[in-house]
Amino acid sequence: MSAAVTGPAGSSPAGLGGACTLGLDLGTSSAKAVMLDTGGTVLAQASAGYPVSAAAAGWAETDPALWWSAATACAQEAVGRSGRSPVAIGLSGQMHGLVMTSADGQALRPALLWADSRATGALRAYRQLPRAALDRLANPLAPGMTGPMLAWVAGHEPEVYAGARWALSPKDWLRARLTGEFHAEPSDASATLLYDVAGDRWDLEVIEALGLDAGRLAPLLPSGAAVAGRLTAGAAGELGLAAGLPVAAGAGDTAAAALGSGVAVESDIQLTVGTGAQVIRPVAAPVNRAQAGVHLFRLAAPAGWYQMGATLSAGLSLNWVREVLNASWEELYASASVSVRGEDPIFVPHLTGERTPYCDPLLRGSWTSLALASDRASLLRSALAGTAFAIRDALDALLGPSGSAPACLRLAGGGTLAPGWRQLLADVLGVPLYAVEVPAASGRGAALLGAIAAGLLGFDDCAGPLAPPATLAAEPDPAMTALYMERHARFQGVVGALRSPEGPS
């Protein structure tokens, strides 16, 4: 576990800085805790990691007990470093995952994660749904979403399915552990492929057509800031906090990050790089672009949506490269300081399939164009470039064939702090990058939801006076952008050769 340096992440209007809230962000590979005052300043943060288990190709699981241990450890550290006591708790969490639990919230098997692709076969039942039902889901079909994984459990582990009382998203499981109460909320529920996205409700027709029991899905709260319960005495003892604190419903990590970084209008296009990478923009109406591989989910607020282009393979694949080549993160990022060479290999990062724009769970990665001149540095540099190309594909899909390039991109997430990596991203994407000055956007968003639930703030404050500043991080070099355009075309050719015979899902 490592604690972050305390420091400001937004302005502190007079009269708002007294109370503070705790945001818990349950990520794919680590939990993070953020202590935030109601002036928007991050007082302290900490993180604690845990492994993602892949016992077989296409599997991705974590024991929820590891989540709880990490969440309690980093919460204690962040609270201790802040020297303050929170008055409320908010949550954020990795999206799409599935935790099967008993009536008291005990996990019956390891959690299935968004990177898991074993439910690919379950998509056949989805493809047989009426067009109107697919339109209500408003999202491309992906095996790593809750609905297909729940169908997989029902078909392949019937004893687990039969014994389960609840099918929860990861952060909803964590909230149940904190409060003893079971709820869902729209930002995560809309990302399950079990939800009527425009109608804002569980889609009972789809659930029945899949042969699933809607009773295993938790009742919906209206927004991420709704009070979902209060901290139990048992959980309070493990966290070192006072019992009875209000706990907000929380939000999926992307929706929480949008709130935490001040994304508010359609021109705010933000790139977040972590284990995966997402390019998002808010939209005023629920426009369905599932055929282009673009997702549509609910915001953390009581109303509103956002579109998202998502790649599964950002930090996940970079970490694999780093481990295979026995390289440190510093060495990986340092490789970007040397300009790309024409003979550099082409790296495709789709190690666990891909979402936007391909929607192909069977797509896999590769290194091609290897030569005797290829060395360790060129392999590392090509990994960064290939990851940037995957992000470029997601951005192009989000913008659409008639969409013009944005004037700039907002940049968030802990996976984009290295200057050389930022410059490479700017060169590949061809747009200036403005870094949002908040290193833990999802955790900050979670803490803001806690403050709103406690009546200390409103949603308008988060996009207004409390929005963190964004400063120029990297401008594209036209010559490098032209070179990367040529390499991106080669990258797309390799991806085409790797596509599964079954085609997109």
Coordinates of C-alpha atoms in Angstrom, one line a residue:
M1 CA 0.0 0.0 0.0
S2 CA 1.3 3.5 -0.8
A3 CA -0.1 6.8 0.4
A4 CA -0.2 9.8 -1.9
V5 CA 1.2 13.1 -1.0
T6 CA -1.4 15.4 0.4
G7 CA -2.2 18.5 -1.6
P8 CA -4.8 20.7 -3.2
A9 CA -7.0 19.5 -6.1
G10 CA -9.4 22.5 -6.4
S11 CA -10.3 25.8 -5.0
S12 CA -11.7 26.3 -1.5
P13 CA -14.6 28.8 -1.5
A14 CA -15.0 30.6 1.8
G15 CA -17.2 28.8 4.3
L16 CA -17.1 25.4 2.6
G17 CA -13.8 23.9 4.0
G18 CA -14.9 22.7 7.4
A19 CA -16.3 19.2 7.0
C20 CA -14.7 16.4 5.0
T21 CA -15.8 13.2 3.4
L22 CA -14.1 9.9 2.6
G23 CA -14.2 8.5 -1.0
L24 CA -13.5 4.8 -1.5
D25 CA -12.7 3.8 -5.1
L26 CA -12.6 0.0 -5.7
G27 CA -10.5 -0.3 -8.8
T28 CA -9.5 -3.4 -10.8
S29 CA -6.1 -3.8 -9.3
S30 CA -6.2 -1.5 -6.3
A31 CA -8.4 0.3 -3.9
K32 CA -8.0 4.0 -3.3
A33 CA -9.2 6.2 -0.4
V34 CA -9.5 10.0 -0.7
M35 CA -10.2 12.5 2.1
L36 CA -11.8 15.6 0.6
D37 CA -13.0 18.7 2.3
T38 CA -16.1 20.4 1.1
G39 CA -14.0 23.2 -0.5
G40 CA -12.8 20.5 -3.0
T41 CA -9.3 20.1 -1.6
V42 CA -7.9 16.6 -1.4
L43 CA -6.5 16.4 2.1
A44 CA -4.9 12.9 1.8
Q45 CA -5.1 9.8 -0.3
A46 CA -3.8 6.2 -0.1
S47 CA -4.0 3.1 -2.1
A48 CA -3.6 -0.7 -1.6
G49 CA -3.3 -3.3 -4.3
Y50 CA -4.6 -6.8 -4.9
P51 CA -4.1 -9.3 -7.7
V52 CA -6.3 -10.1 -10.6
S53 CA -6.4 -13.9 -11.0
A54 CA -6.3 -15.4 -14.5
A55 CA -6.3 -19.2 -13.9
A56 CA -7.1 -19.8 -17.6
A57 CA -7.0 -17.8 -20.8
G58 CA -9.9 -15.3 -20.8
W59 CA -10.5 -15.4 -17.1
A60 CA -10.3 -12.4 -14.7
E61 CA -11.3 -12.8 -11.1
T62 CA -10.6 -11.4 -7.6
D63 CA -11.6 -12.6 -4.2
P64 CA -13.8 -9.8 -2.7
A65 CA -12.1 -10.5 0.7
L66 CA -9.0 -8.9 -0.8
W67 CA -11.1 -5.8 -1.8
W68 CA -12.2 -5.4 1.8
S69 CA -8.8 -5.8 3.2
A70 CA -7.4 -3.2 0.8
A71 CA -10.3 -0.8 1.3
T72 CA -10.0 -0.8 5.1
A73 CA -6.2 -0.5 5.0
C74 CA -6.2 2.5 2.6
A75 CA -9.1 4.2 4.3
Q76 CA -7.3 4.0 7.7
E77 CA -4.2 5.4 6.1
A78 CA -5.9 8.3 4.3
V79 CA -8.0 9.2 7.3
G80 CA -4.9 9.1 9.5
R81 CA -2.8 11.2 7.2
S82 CA -5.6 13.8 6.9
G83 CA -5.9 14.2 10.7
R84 CA -9.6 14.6 10.2
S85 CA -12.7 12.5 10.7
P86 CA -15.2 12.1 7.7
V87 CA -18.8 13.0 8.1
A88 CA -19.9 10.8 5.2
I89 CA -18.6 8.1 2.8
G90 CA -19.0 7.9 -1.0
L91 CA -18.1 5.1 -3.3
S92 CA -16.8 4.4 -6.8
G93 CA -15.9 1.1 -8.4
Q94 CA -14.8 -0.8 -11.4
M95 CA -17.8 -1.4 -13.7
H96 CA -19.5 -4.4 -15.2
G97 CA -18.2 -7.0 -12.6
L98 CA -20.3 -9.6 -10.9
V99 CA -20.3 -10.7 -7.2
M100 CA -22.6 -13.5 -6.4
T101 CA -23.5 -13.4 -2.7
S102 CA -25.7 -15.0 0.0
A103 CA -28.5 -13.1 1.7
D104 CA -26.0 -11.6 4.2
G105 CA -23.5 -10.5 1.5
Q106 CA -21.0 -13.3 1.7
A107 CA -19.4 -13.9 -1.7
L108 CA -20.1 -17.4 -3.0
R109 CA -17.3 -17.4 -5.5
P110 CA -14.5 -15.0 -6.7
A111 CA -15.8 -11.9 -8.4
L112 CA -16.0 -12.0 -12.2
L113 CA -14.3 -8.9 -13.6
W114 CA -14.9 -6.8 -16.8
A115 CA -11.8 -8.3 -18.4
D116 CA -13.2 -11.8 -18.2
S117 CA -14.4 -13.2 -21.6
R118 CA -15.6 -16.7 -20.7
A119 CA -19.3 -15.5 -21.1
T120 CA -18.7 -15.0 -24.9
G121 CA -21.1 -17.9 -25.6
A122 CA -23.8 -16.2 -23.5
L123 CA -24.0 -13.4 -26.1
R124 CA -25.8 -15.8 -28.5
A125 CA -28.9 -15.4 -26.4
Y126 CA -28.6 -11.6 -26.6
R127 CA -28.4 -11.7 -30.3
Q128 CA -31.7 -13.5 -30.4
L129 CA -33.5 -10.7 -28.5
P130 CA -35.9 -8.5 -30.5
R131 CA -34.4 -5.4 -32.0
A132 CA -36.5 -3.2 -29.7
A133 CA -34.9 -4.9 -26.7
L134 CA -31.4 -4.5 -28.0
D135 CA -32.1 -0.8 -28.6
R136 CA -33.2 -0.4 -25.0
L137 CA -29.9 -1.9 -23.8
A138 CA -28.2 0.8 -26.0
N139 CA -24.8 -0.8 -25.7
P140 CA -22.6 -3.1 -27.7
L141 CA -22.6 -6.7 -26.6
A142 CA -19.6 -7.6 -24.5
P143 CA -19.0 -10.8 -22.5
G144 CA -17.4 -8.9 -19.6
M145 CA -20.6 -7.2 -18.6
T146 CA -22.8 -8.3 -15.7
G147 CA -25.7 -9.7 -17.7
P148 CA -23.7 -12.2 -19.8
M149 CA -21.6 -13.2 -16.8
L150 CA -24.7 -13.8 -14.8
A151 CA -26.0 -15.9 -17.6
W152 CA -22.7 -17.8 -17.7
V153 CA -22.9 -18.5 -13.9
A154 CA -26.5 -19.7 -14.3
G155 CA -25.4 -22.1 -17.1
H156 CA -22.0 -23.3 -15.9
E157 CA -22.2 -23.0 -12.1
P158 CA -25.9 -23.7 -11.4
E159 CA -25.3 -24.5 -7.7
V160 CA -23.7 -21.0 -7.2
Y161 CA -26.6 -19.4 -9.1
A162 CA -29.2 -21.3 -7.1
G163 CA -27.6 -20.5 -3.8
A164 CA -27.2 -16.8 -4.5
R165 CA -29.5 -14.1 -3.1
W166 CA -27.8 -11.2 -4.8
A167 CA -25.9 -10.4 -8.0
L168 CA -24.0 -7.2 -7.3
S169 CA -21.6 -4.9 -9.0
P170 CA -18.2 -4.6 -7.2
K171 CA -18.9 -1.3 -5.5
D172 CA -22.4 -2.3 -4.5
W173 CA -20.9 -5.3 -2.8
L174 CA -18.5 -3.0 -0.9
R175 CA -21.4 -0.8 0.1
A176 CA -23.3 -3.8 1.4
R177 CA -20.2 -4.7 3.4
L178 CA -20.3 -1.2 4.9
T179 CA -24.0 -0.8 5.6
G180 CA -25.6 -4.3 5.6
E181 CA -28.1 -3.0 3.0
F182 CA -28.4 -4.0 -0.7
H183 CA -29.0 -1.5 -3.5
A184 CA -28.0 -0.7 -7.0
E185 CA -27.9 2.7 -8.7
P186 CA -28.2 3.8 -12.4
S187 CA -24.6 4.5 -13.4
D188 CA -23.5 0.9 -12.7
A189 CA -26.8 -0.7 -13.5
S190 CA -26.9 0.9 -17.0
A191 CA -23.6 -0.9 -17.7
T192 CA -24.9 -4.4 -17.1
L193 CA -26.7 -5.2 -20.3
L194 CA -29.8 -5.8 -18.1
Y195 CA -30.9 -2.2 -18.1
D196 CA -33.3 0.0 -20.1
V197 CA -30.9 2.9 -20.5
A198 CA -33.3 5.5 -21.7
G199 CA -36.1 4.3 -19.5
D200 CA -33.8 4.2 -16.4
R201 CA -34.9 0.9 -15.0
W202 CA -34.0 -2.8 -14.9
D203 CA -35.3 -4.3 -18.2
L204 CA -37.5 -7.1 -16.9
E205 CA -38.3 -8.3 -20.4
V206 CA -34.7 -8.8 -21.3
I207 CA -34.0 -10.5 -17.9
E208 CA -36.8 -12.9 -18.4
A209 CA -35.8 -13.6 -22.0
L210 CA -32.4 -14.6 -20.8
G211 CA -33.9 -17.0 -18.3
L212 CA -32.6 -15.0 -15.3
D213 CA -34.3 -14.1 -12.1
A214 CA -34.8 -10.3 -11.6
G215 CA -35.1 -10.9 -7.9
R216 CA -31.4 -11.3 -7.6
L217 CA -30.8 -7.7 -8.8
A218 CA -30.8 -5.2 -6.0
P219 CA -33.4 -2.4 -5.9
L220 CA -32.4 0.8 -7.6
L221 CA -31.7 4.1 -5.8
P222 CA -32.2 7.3 -7.9
S223 CA -28.6 8.5 -8.1
G224 CA -25.1 8.1 -6.9
A225 CA -25.7 10.7 -4.2
A226 CA -28.7 8.9 -2.6
V227 CA -28.2 7.8 1.0
A228 CA -27.9 4.0 0.7
G229 CA -27.5 3.2 4.4
R230 CA -25.3 4.0 7.3
L231 CA -22.0 2.6 8.5
T232 CA -22.5 -0.4 10.7
A233 CA -20.8 -0.8 14.0
G234 CA -18.8 -3.8 12.7
A235 CA -17.6 -2.1 9.6
A236 CA -16.8 1.1 11.6
G237 CA -14.6 -0.9 13.9
E238 CA -12.6 -2.3 11.0
L239 CA -12.3 1.2 9.4
G240 CA -11.5 3.0 12.6
L241 CA -14.5 5.4 12.0
A242 CA -17.6 6.3 13.9
A243 CA -20.7 4.1 13.3
G244 CA -23.7 5.6 11.7
L245 CA -22.0 7.7 9.0
P246 CA -24.2 8.1 5.9
V247 CA -23.0 6.1 3.0
A248 CA -23.8 7.4 -0.5
A249 CA -24.9 4.9 -3.2
G250 CA -21.8 5.8 -5.2
A251 CA -21.2 5.4 -8.9
G252 CA -19.3 3.4 -11.5
D253 CA -15.7 4.6 -11.7
T254 CA -16.1 6.4 -15.0
A255 CA -19.1 8.3 -13.9
A256 CA -17.4 9.1 -10.6
A257 CA -14.3 10.3 -12.5
A258 CA -16.4 12.6 -14.6
L259 CA -17.9 14.2 -11.5
G260 CA -14.6 14.3 -9.8
S261 CA -12.9 16.0 -12.7
G262 CA -15.6 18.5 -13.5
V263 CA -16.8 17.1 -16.8
A264 CA -20.1 18.8 -17.5
V265 CA -20.9 19.6 -21.1
E266 CA -20.7 17.8 -24.4
S267 CA -17.6 19.7 -25.5
D268 CA -15.8 18.2 -22.4
I269 CA -14.2 15.1 -23.9
Q270 CA -12.0 13.4 -21.4
L271 CA -9.5 10.5 -21.6
T272 CA -8.9 8.5 -18.5
V273 CA -6.1 5.9 -18.5
G274 CA -5.9 3.2 -15.9
T275 CA -6.1 -0.6 -16.2
G276 CA -8.3 0.1 -19.2
A277 CA -8.8 3.5 -21.0
Q278 CA -12.0 5.4 -21.6
V279 CA -12.9 8.4 -23.7
I280 CA -16.1 10.0 -22.6
R281 CA -18.4 12.9 -23.2
P282 CA -21.7 13.9 -21.6
V283 CA -24.8 13.9 -23.8
A284 CA -28.1 15.6 -23.3
A285 CA -30.2 12.8 -24.8
P286 CA -29.6 9.0 -24.9
V287 CA -28.3 8.5 -28.4
N288 CA -27.7 4.8 -29.2
R289 CA -24.5 4.2 -31.2
A290 CA -24.0 0.6 -30.1
Q291 CA -23.3 -0.6 -33.6
A292 CA -20.2 1.6 -33.7
G293 CA -19.0 0.1 -30.4
V294 CA -19.8 3.2 -28.4
H295 CA -21.3 2.7 -25.0
L296 CA -24.1 4.8 -23.4
F297 CA -24.3 4.9 -19.6
R298 CA -26.0 7.0 -16.9
L299 CA -24.2 9.8 -15.1
A300 CA -23.9 9.8 -11.3
A301 CA -26.4 12.7 -11.1
P302 CA -30.2 12.1 -11.0
A303 CA -30.4 12.7 -14.7
G304 CA -28.1 12.6 -17.8
W305 CA -26.0 10.2 -19.8
Y306 CA -22.5 9.9 -21.2
Q307 CA -21.1 8.2 -24.3
M308 CA -17.9 6.2 -24.0
G309 CA -15.3 4.6 -26.2
A310 CA -13.5 2.0 -24.2
T311 CA -10.4 0.0 -24.7
L312 CA -9.7 -3.0 -22.3
S313 CA -6.0 -2.8 -22.9
A314 CA -4.2 0.1 -21.4
G315 CA -2.4 -0.4 -18.1
L316 CA -3.5 -4.0 -18.1
S317 CA -1.4 -4.7 -21.2
L318 CA 1.4 -2.3 -20.3
N319 CA 1.8 -4.1 -17.0
W320 CA 2.0 -7.4 -18.8
V321 CA 4.7 -6.1 -21.1
R322 CA 6.6 -4.7 -18.1
E323 CA 6.5 -8.0 -16.3
V324 CA 7.4 -10.1 -19.3
L325 CA 10.4 -7.9 -20.1
N326 CA 11.2 -7.4 -16.4
A327 CA 11.1 -3.7 -16.7
S328 CA 10.1 -1.1 -14.1
W329 CA 7.3 1.4 -14.8
E330 CA 10.1 4.1 -14.9
E331 CA 11.9 2.2 -17.6
L332 CA 8.8 1.7 -19.6
Y333 CA 7.8 5.4 -19.6
A334 CA 11.4 6.4 -20.2
S335 CA 11.4 4.5 -23.5
A336 CA 9.0 7.2 -24.9
S337 CA 11.7 9.8 -24.6
V338 CA 13.4 8.4 -27.7
S339 CA 11.6 9.2 -30.9
V340 CA 9.9 6.3 -32.7
R341 CA 12.0 4.7 -35.4
G342 CA 10.7 3.4 -38.7
E343 CA 11.9 -0.1 -37.9
D344 CA 10.2 -0.3 -34.5
P345 CA 7.9 -3.2 -34.0
I346 CA 4.1 -2.9 -34.0
F347 CA 2.5 -3.9 -30.8
V348 CA -1.2 -4.8 -30.6
P349 CA -2.4 -4.6 -26.9
H350 CA -5.7 -6.5 -27.2
L351 CA -4.6 -9.3 -24.9
T352 CA -8.2 -10.0 -23.5
G353 CA -10.3 -9.0 -26.5
E354 CA -11.4 -5.5 -27.2
R355 CA -14.5 -3.3 -27.0
T356 CA -14.5 -0.1 -28.9
P357 CA -14.7 -0.2 -31.9
Y358 CA -14.3 -3.9 -32.6
C359 CA -16.6 -5.6 -29.9
D360 CA -14.5 -8.7 -30.4
P361 CA -13.9 -10.7 -27.2
L362 CA -11.6 -13.2 -29.1
L363 CA -9.3 -10.6 -30.5
R364 CA -5.7 -11.0 -29.2
G365 CA -2.5 -9.1 -29.1
S366 CA 0.8 -9.4 -31.0
W367 CA 4.2 -8.0 -31.7
T368 CA 5.0 -7.9 -35.4
S369 CA 7.8 -6.5 -37.6
L370 CA 10.4 -7.8 -35.3
A371 CA 14.0 -7.6 -36.6
L372 CA 17.5 -8.1 -35.3
A373 CA 17.6 -4.4 -34.7
S374 CA 14.7 -4.6 -32.3
D375 CA 15.9 -4.1 -28.7
R376 CA 14.4 -3.8 -25.3
A377 CA 13.8 -0.1 -25.6
S378 CA 12.0 -0.4 -28.9
L379 CA 9.8 -3.2 -27.5
L380 CA 8.8 -1.0 -24.6
R381 CA 8.3 2.1 -26.8
S382 CA 6.1 0.0 -29.2
A383 CA 4.0 -1.1 -26.3
L384 CA 3.2 2.5 -25.4
A385 CA 2.5 3.4 -29.0
G386 CA 0.2 0.4 -29.5
T387 CA -1.8 1.3 -26.5
A388 CA -2.1 4.9 -27.8
F389 CA -3.3 3.5 -31.1
A390 CA -6.0 1.5 -29.3
I391 CA -7.1 4.7 -27.6
R392 CA -7.1 6.5 -30.9
D393 CA -9.5 3.9 -32.3
A394 CA -11.8 4.4 -29.4
L395 CA -11.7 8.2 -29.8
D396 CA -12.4 8.0 -33.5
A397 CA -15.4 5.8 -32.9
L398 CA -16.7 8.2 -30.2
L399 CA -16.5 11.1 -32.6
G400 CA -18.1 9.2 -35.4
P401 CA -17.4 9.4 -39.2
S402 CA -18.7 12.9 -39.5
G403 CA -17.2 14.2 -36.2
S404 CA -14.4 16.7 -36.3
A405 CA -11.4 16.4 -34.1
P406 CA -11.8 18.1 -30.7
A407 CA -9.9 21.3 -29.9
C408 CA -8.4 19.5 -27.0
L409 CA -8.8 16.5 -24.7
R410 CA -9.0 16.5 -21.0
L411 CA -6.6 14.0 -19.4
A412 CA -7.3 12.2 -16.1
G413 CA -6.3 9.0 -14.4
G414 CA -3.1 7.8 -12.7
G415 CA -1.9 6.1 -15.8
T416 CA -0.9 9.3 -17.6
L417 CA 1.4 11.2 -15.3
A418 CA 4.7 10.5 -17.1
P419 CA 5.6 13.4 -19.4
G420 CA 7.0 11.3 -22.2
W421 CA 3.9 9.1 -22.2
R422 CA 1.7 12.2 -22.3
Q423 CA 3.6 13.5 -25.3
L424 CA 3.3 10.3 -27.2
L425 CA -0.4 10.3 -26.6
A426 CA -0.7 13.8 -27.8
D427 CA 1.3 12.9 -31.0
V428 CA -0.8 9.8 -31.7
L429 CA -4.1 11.5 -31.0
G430 CA -3.2 14.7 -32.8
V431 CA -4.7 17.0 -30.2
P432 CA -3.5 19.0 -27.2
L433 CA -3.9 17.3 -23.9
Y434 CA -5.0 19.3 -20.8
A435 CA -4.3 17.4 -17.5
V436 CA -7.0 17.7 -14.9
E437 CA -5.3 18.5 -11.7
V438 CA -6.8 15.7 -9.7
P439 CA -4.7 12.5 -9.5
A440 CA -7.6 10.3 -8.2
A441 CA -10.6 11.5 -10.1
S442 CA -12.8 8.5 -9.3
G443 CA -12.0 8.7 -5.6
R444 CA -12.6 12.5 -5.5
G445 CA -15.9 11.9 -7.3
A446 CA -16.8 9.3 -4.7
A447 CA -16.0 11.7 -1.9
L448 CA -18.1 14.4 -3.6
L449 CA -21.1 12.0 -3.7
G450 CA -20.6 11.5 0.0
A451 CA -20.7 15.3 0.5
I452 CA -23.9 15.6 -1.6
A453 CA -25.5 12.7 0.3
A454 CA -24.7 14.5 3.5
G455 CA -26.3 17.7 2.3
L456 CA -23.0 19.6 2.2
L457 CA -22.8 20.2 -1.5
G458 CA -24.9 20.0 -4.7
F459 CA -24.2 18.6 -8.1
D460 CA -23.9 22.1 -9.5
D461 CA -21.0 22.8 -7.2
C462 CA -19.0 19.9 -8.6
A463 CA -19.0 21.2 -12.1
G464 CA -18.7 24.8 -11.0
P465 CA -16.7 26.3 -8.2
L466 CA -15.2 22.9 -7.1
A467 CA -14.2 21.8 -10.6
P468 CA -10.4 21.2 -10.6
P469 CA -8.2 23.2 -13.0
A470 CA -6.9 21.7 -16.3
T471 CA -3.5 22.7 -17.5
L472 CA -1.7 22.1 -20.8
A473 CA 0.2 18.8 -20.5
A474 CA 1.3 18.2 -24.1
E475 CA 0.9 19.6 -27.6
P476 CA 1.2 17.4 -30.6
D477 CA 4.3 17.7 -32.8
P478 CA 2.9 17.8 -36.4
A479 CA 5.9 15.8 -37.8
M480 CA 5.4 13.1 -35.1
T481 CA 1.7 13.0 -35.6
A482 CA 2.2 12.4 -39.4
L483 CA 4.7 9.6 -38.6
Y484 CA 2.3 8.0 -36.1
M485 CA -0.6 8.2 -38.6
E486 CA 1.4 5.9 -40.9
R487 CA 2.2 3.6 -38.1
H488 CA -1.5 3.6 -37.0
A489 CA -2.5 2.5 -40.4
R490 CA -0.1 -0.4 -40.1
F491 CA -1.4 -1.2 -36.6
Q492 CA -5.0 -1.4 -38.0
G493 CA -3.8 -3.7 -40.7
V494 CA -2.4 -6.1 -38.1
V495 CA -5.5 -5.9 -36.0
G496 CA -7.6 -6.8 -39.1
A497 CA -5.4 -9.9 -39.6
L498 CA -5.9 -10.9 -35.9
R499 CA -9.7 -10.6 -36.0
S500 CA -11.6 -13.8 -35.0
P501 CA -13.4 -15.6 -37.8
E502 CA -16.7 -15.3 -35.9
G503 CA -16.5 -11.5 -36.3
P504 CA -17.7 -8.9 -33.9
S505 CA -19.9 -9.8 -31.0

